[in-house]
Amino acid sequence: MPTSKPKPKPTSTSKPMSKPSPKSSRSGKPNKPGKSRKPFVYGAGVVLAAALLGYVSYRATAPESPGSASSAVADVTADPDGGVYPELAKLARRDADDKLAQGRVDAPVVLIEYADFKCGYCAKFARDTEPALVKKYVDNGTLRIEWRNFPIFGADSEAAARAAWAAGQQGRFWQFHRAAYAEGVKEKGFGNDRLKALAQQAGVADLDRFEADTAGPAAAAAVSKDQEQGYGIGATSTPSFLINGRPIAGAQSAQTFTRAIEQAAEQAKKSGNAGEEAEGTKGTKGTEGAKGAKPSEGSDGSEGSTGSAK
């Protein structure tokens, strides 16, 4: 499987700190800065949102100060409108054919995750927090989760992202996601043989097609599209999230996500789903998540482990 040159760490035109943290999610060093990447112009306020996400990404991954119990994390305010950017809410694709998503396409809340399979804190979220969110919110139609590949740790990250996309083409993305984020997996690397083994573990039926898809231009294009979107909103670390347009950075507590989701769901009752018209203005009903997949496909609340990310 081919690999590509590591992508440079994004540099925002609105720098929240004079010296941003060189680490990403406290799990390693991302690629060295190179060509400057500017936030995409989605509309008024997006530059501010990019600066916010860049700031909380830094705070979520900054080294702990002496005497502190943990590093700072992003705030979720009591005001459901606080820190919410409609332009970012529109990034929800709500595509029934999106094989890297789970949940109803008409769910009132969309959580977009920008993550890397080499990221220890992404794995922590996947094991410790996400299964409970799926059980509580995806299964009852409140939440849709849309994955965005955001590889920032070099060739292995790129290879794993493309392989995950390829597994998705056979309806096994979330099973691959679970296998790749299992305890101790990333330490073994994501070489060709390891990726094929993970695909087999995930139940990918046609491994020859999987290998061809992983190496093909469609996988490269899909990963690049997600990656550029992450850079464009000012993400500087993994995992980074948008919940109905609210930026949240880091593998934070379940309570942080629960609060944000419930506030977003309440607000959606008043103003309409993320990226959609207000309630009552559309006559069509949505369908369930990715075609051929149940809303909670690949998620199992009984799996995962606790403790700090590795």
mmCIF file of C-alpha atoms in Angstrom, residues 91-228:
data_model
loop_
_atom_site.group_PDB
_atom_site.id
_atom_site.type_symbol
_atom_site.label_atom_id
_atom_site.label_comp_id
_atom_site.label_asym_id
_atom_site.label_seq_id
_atom_site.Cartn_x
_atom_site.Cartn_y
_atom_site.Cartn_z
ATOM 1 C CA LEU A 91 -20.270 20.888 7.743
ATOM 2 C CA ALA A 92 -22.543 18.007 8.751
ATOM 3 C CA ARG A 93 -22.926 15.999 5.561
ATOM 4 C CA ARG A 94 -26.106 14.095 6.478
ATOM 5 C CA ASP A 95 -25.495 11.711 3.598
ATOM 6 C CA ALA A 96 -27.313 8.379 3.806
ATOM 7 C CA ASP A 97 -24.499 6.849 1.729
ATOM 8 C CA ASP A 98 -21.780 8.031 4.124
ATOM 9 C CA LYS A 99 -20.150 4.790 5.213
ATOM 10 C CA LEU A 100 -18.078 6.547 7.859
ATOM 11 C CA ALA A 101 -21.134 7.718 9.788
ATOM 12 C CA GLN A 102 -23.682 6.178 12.098
ATOM 13 C CA GLY A 103 -27.092 7.379 13.204
ATOM 14 C CA ARG A 104 -30.134 8.843 11.509
ATOM 15 C CA VAL A 105 -29.508 11.392 8.797
ATOM 16 C CA ASP A 106 -32.247 13.545 10.338
ATOM 17 C CA ALA A 107 -30.908 13.332 13.902
ATOM 18 C CA PRO A 108 -31.195 16.693 15.677
ATOM 19 C CA VAL A 109 -27.549 16.575 16.747
ATOM 20 C CA VAL A 110 -24.481 15.774 14.643
ATOM 21 C CA LEU A 111 -21.119 15.122 16.254
ATOM 22 C CA ILE A 112 -18.250 15.395 13.770
ATOM 23 C CA GLU A 113 -14.980 13.866 14.947
ATOM 24 C CA TYR A 114 -11.578 14.665 13.412
ATOM 25 C CA ALA A 115 -9.251 11.891 14.544
ATOM 26 C CA ASP A 116 -6.108 9.874 13.866
ATOM 27 C CA PHE A 117 -5.702 6.136 14.429
ATOM 28 C CA LYS A 118 -2.235 6.734 15.892
ATOM 29 C CA CYS A 119 -3.639 9.108 18.518
ATOM 30 C CA GLY A 120 -3.820 7.647 22.019
ATOM 31 C CA TYR A 121 -6.479 10.096 23.166
ATOM 32 C CA CYS A 122 -8.625 9.325 20.137
ATOM 33 C CA ALA A 123 -8.421 5.696 21.222
ATOM 34 C CA LYS A 124 -9.401 6.702 24.751
ATOM 35 C CA PHE A 125 -12.507 8.464 23.446
ATOM 36 C CA ALA A 126 -13.339 5.494 21.197
ATOM 37 C CA ARG A 127 -13.043 2.991 24.034
ATOM 38 C CA ASP A 128 -14.244 4.879 27.070
ATOM 39 C CA THR A 129 -16.756 7.492 25.919
ATOM 40 C CA GLU A 130 -18.148 6.893 22.447
ATOM 41 C CA PRO A 131 -19.880 3.523 23.108
ATOM 42 C CA ALA A 132 -21.977 5.090 25.878
ATOM 43 C CA LEU A 133 -22.895 8.037 23.636
ATOM 44 C CA VAL A 134 -23.978 5.610 20.923
ATOM 45 C CA LYS A 135 -26.116 3.609 23.323
ATOM 46 C CA LYS A 136 -27.710 6.688 24.896
ATOM 47 C CA TYR A 137 -28.122 9.037 21.944
ATOM 48 C CA VAL A 138 -27.471 7.333 18.589
ATOM 49 C CA ASP A 139 -29.745 4.386 19.253
ATOM 50 C CA ASN A 140 -32.696 6.618 20.143
ATOM 51 C CA GLY A 141 -32.241 8.861 17.100
ATOM 52 C CA THR A 142 -30.915 11.950 18.886
ATOM 53 C CA LEU A 143 -27.319 11.815 17.663
ATOM 54 C CA ARG A 144 -25.507 11.158 14.419
ATOM 55 C CA ILE A 145 -21.735 10.644 14.460
ATOM 56 C CA GLU A 146 -19.738 11.531 11.359
ATOM 57 C CA TRP A 147 -16.091 10.529 11.201
ATOM 58 C CA ARG A 148 -13.435 12.613 9.479
ATOM 59 C CA ASN A 149 -9.997 11.128 8.867
ATOM 60 C CA PHE A 150 -7.444 13.604 10.200
ATOM 61 C CA PRO A 151 -4.047 11.837 10.035
ATOM 62 C CA ILE A 152 -1.297 14.040 11.477
ATOM 63 C CA PHE A 153 1.302 11.517 12.671
ATOM 64 C CA GLY A 154 2.886 10.587 9.358
ATOM 65 C CA ALA A 155 2.848 7.619 7.021
ATOM 66 C CA ASP A 156 1.293 5.117 9.441
ATOM 67 C CA SER A 157 -1.537 7.529 10.155
ATOM 68 C CA GLU A 158 -2.179 8.024 6.451
ATOM 69 C CA ALA A 159 -2.137 4.283 5.797
ATOM 70 C CA ALA A 160 -4.570 3.542 8.634
ATOM 71 C CA ALA A 161 -6.923 6.302 7.489
ATOM 72 C CA ARG A 162 -7.040 4.933 3.953
ATOM 73 C CA ALA A 163 -7.525 1.402 5.231
ATOM 74 C CA ALA A 164 -10.414 2.524 7.444
ATOM 75 C CA TRP A 165 -12.024 4.174 4.434
ATOM 76 C CA ALA A 166 -11.519 0.986 2.416
ATOM 77 C CA ALA A 167 -13.131 -1.110 5.155
ATOM 78 C CA GLY A 168 -16.053 1.290 5.013
ATOM 79 C CA GLN A 169 -16.591 0.544 1.339
ATOM 80 C CA GLN A 170 -17.582 -2.955 2.451
ATOM 81 C CA GLY A 171 -19.724 -1.695 5.314
ATOM 82 C CA ARG A 172 -17.177 -2.478 8.029
ATOM 83 C CA PHE A 173 -15.785 0.928 8.976
ATOM 84 C CA TRP A 174 -16.978 0.941 12.577
ATOM 85 C CA GLN A 175 -15.756 -2.618 13.121
ATOM 86 C CA PHE A 176 -12.359 -1.592 11.744
ATOM 87 C CA HIS A 177 -12.470 1.543 13.905
ATOM 88 C CA ARG A 178 -13.060 -0.595 16.994
ATOM 89 C CA ALA A 179 -10.278 -3.048 16.090
ATOM 90 C CA ALA A 180 -7.753 -0.292 15.314
ATOM 91 C CA TYR A 181 -8.476 1.511 18.581
ATOM 92 C CA ALA A 182 -8.265 -1.573 20.786
ATOM 93 C CA GLU A 183 -5.783 -1.477 23.660
ATOM 94 C CA GLY A 184 -2.173 -1.868 22.479
ATOM 95 C CA VAL A 185 -2.916 -1.905 18.743
ATOM 96 C CA LYS A 186 -1.311 1.363 17.676
ATOM 97 C CA GLU A 187 1.961 0.381 19.325
ATOM 98 C CA LYS A 188 2.272 -2.444 16.771
ATOM 99 C CA GLY A 189 2.112 0.004 13.885
ATOM 100 C CA PHE A 190 -0.038 0.047 10.787
ATOM 101 C CA GLY A 191 2.011 -1.725 8.165
ATOM 102 C CA ASN A 192 0.367 -3.561 5.278
ATOM 103 C CA ASP A 193 0.140 -6.909 7.068
ATOM 104 C CA ARG A 194 -1.226 -5.335 10.252
ATOM 105 C CA LEU A 195 -3.901 -3.426 8.336
ATOM 106 C CA LYS A 196 -4.950 -6.560 6.499
ATOM 107 C CA ALA A 197 -5.155 -8.426 9.812
ATOM 108 C CA LEU A 198 -7.294 -5.660 11.305
ATOM 109 C CA ALA A 199 -9.574 -5.758 8.267
ATOM 110 C CA GLN A 200 -9.965 -9.500 8.667
ATOM 111 C CA GLN A 201 -10.718 -9.025 12.367
ATOM 112 C CA ALA A 202 -13.301 -6.404 11.424
ATOM 113 C CA GLY A 203 -15.086 -8.857 9.152
ATOM 114 C CA VAL A 204 -14.124 -7.313 5.808
ATOM 115 C CA ALA A 205 -15.224 -9.990 3.360
ATOM 116 C CA ASP A 206 -13.116 -9.265 0.278
ATOM 117 C CA LEU A 207 -9.547 -8.662 1.420
ATOM 118 C CA ASP A 208 -8.211 -8.339 -2.126
ATOM 119 C CA ARG A 209 -10.665 -5.529 -2.789
ATOM 120 C CA PHE A 210 -9.759 -4.019 0.596
ATOM 121 C CA GLU A 211 -6.081 -3.870 -0.362
ATOM 122 C CA ALA A 212 -6.875 -2.433 -3.799
ATOM 123 C CA ASP A 213 -9.209 0.192 -2.313
ATOM 124 C CA THR A 214 -6.676 1.156 0.331
ATOM 125 C CA ALA A 215 -4.033 1.757 -2.335
ATOM 126 C CA GLY A 216 -6.383 3.443 -4.767
ATOM 127 C CA PRO A 217 -6.858 7.138 -5.608
ATOM 128 C CA ALA A 218 -10.389 7.260 -4.171
ATOM 129 C CA ALA A 219 -9.114 6.510 -0.667
ATOM 130 C CA ALA A 220 -6.384 9.126 -0.987
ATOM 131 C CA ALA A 221 -8.902 11.718 -2.184
ATOM 132 C CA ALA A 222 -11.399 10.955 0.580
ATOM 133 C CA VAL A 223 -8.767 11.199 3.312
ATOM 134 C CA SER A 224 -7.373 14.403 1.849
ATOM 135 C CA LYS A 225 -10.849 15.955 1.735
ATOM 136 C CA ASP A 226 -11.451 15.230 5.418
ATOM 137 C CA GLN A 227 -7.973 16.363 6.358
ATOM 138 C CA GLU A 228 -8.286 19.683 4.564
#
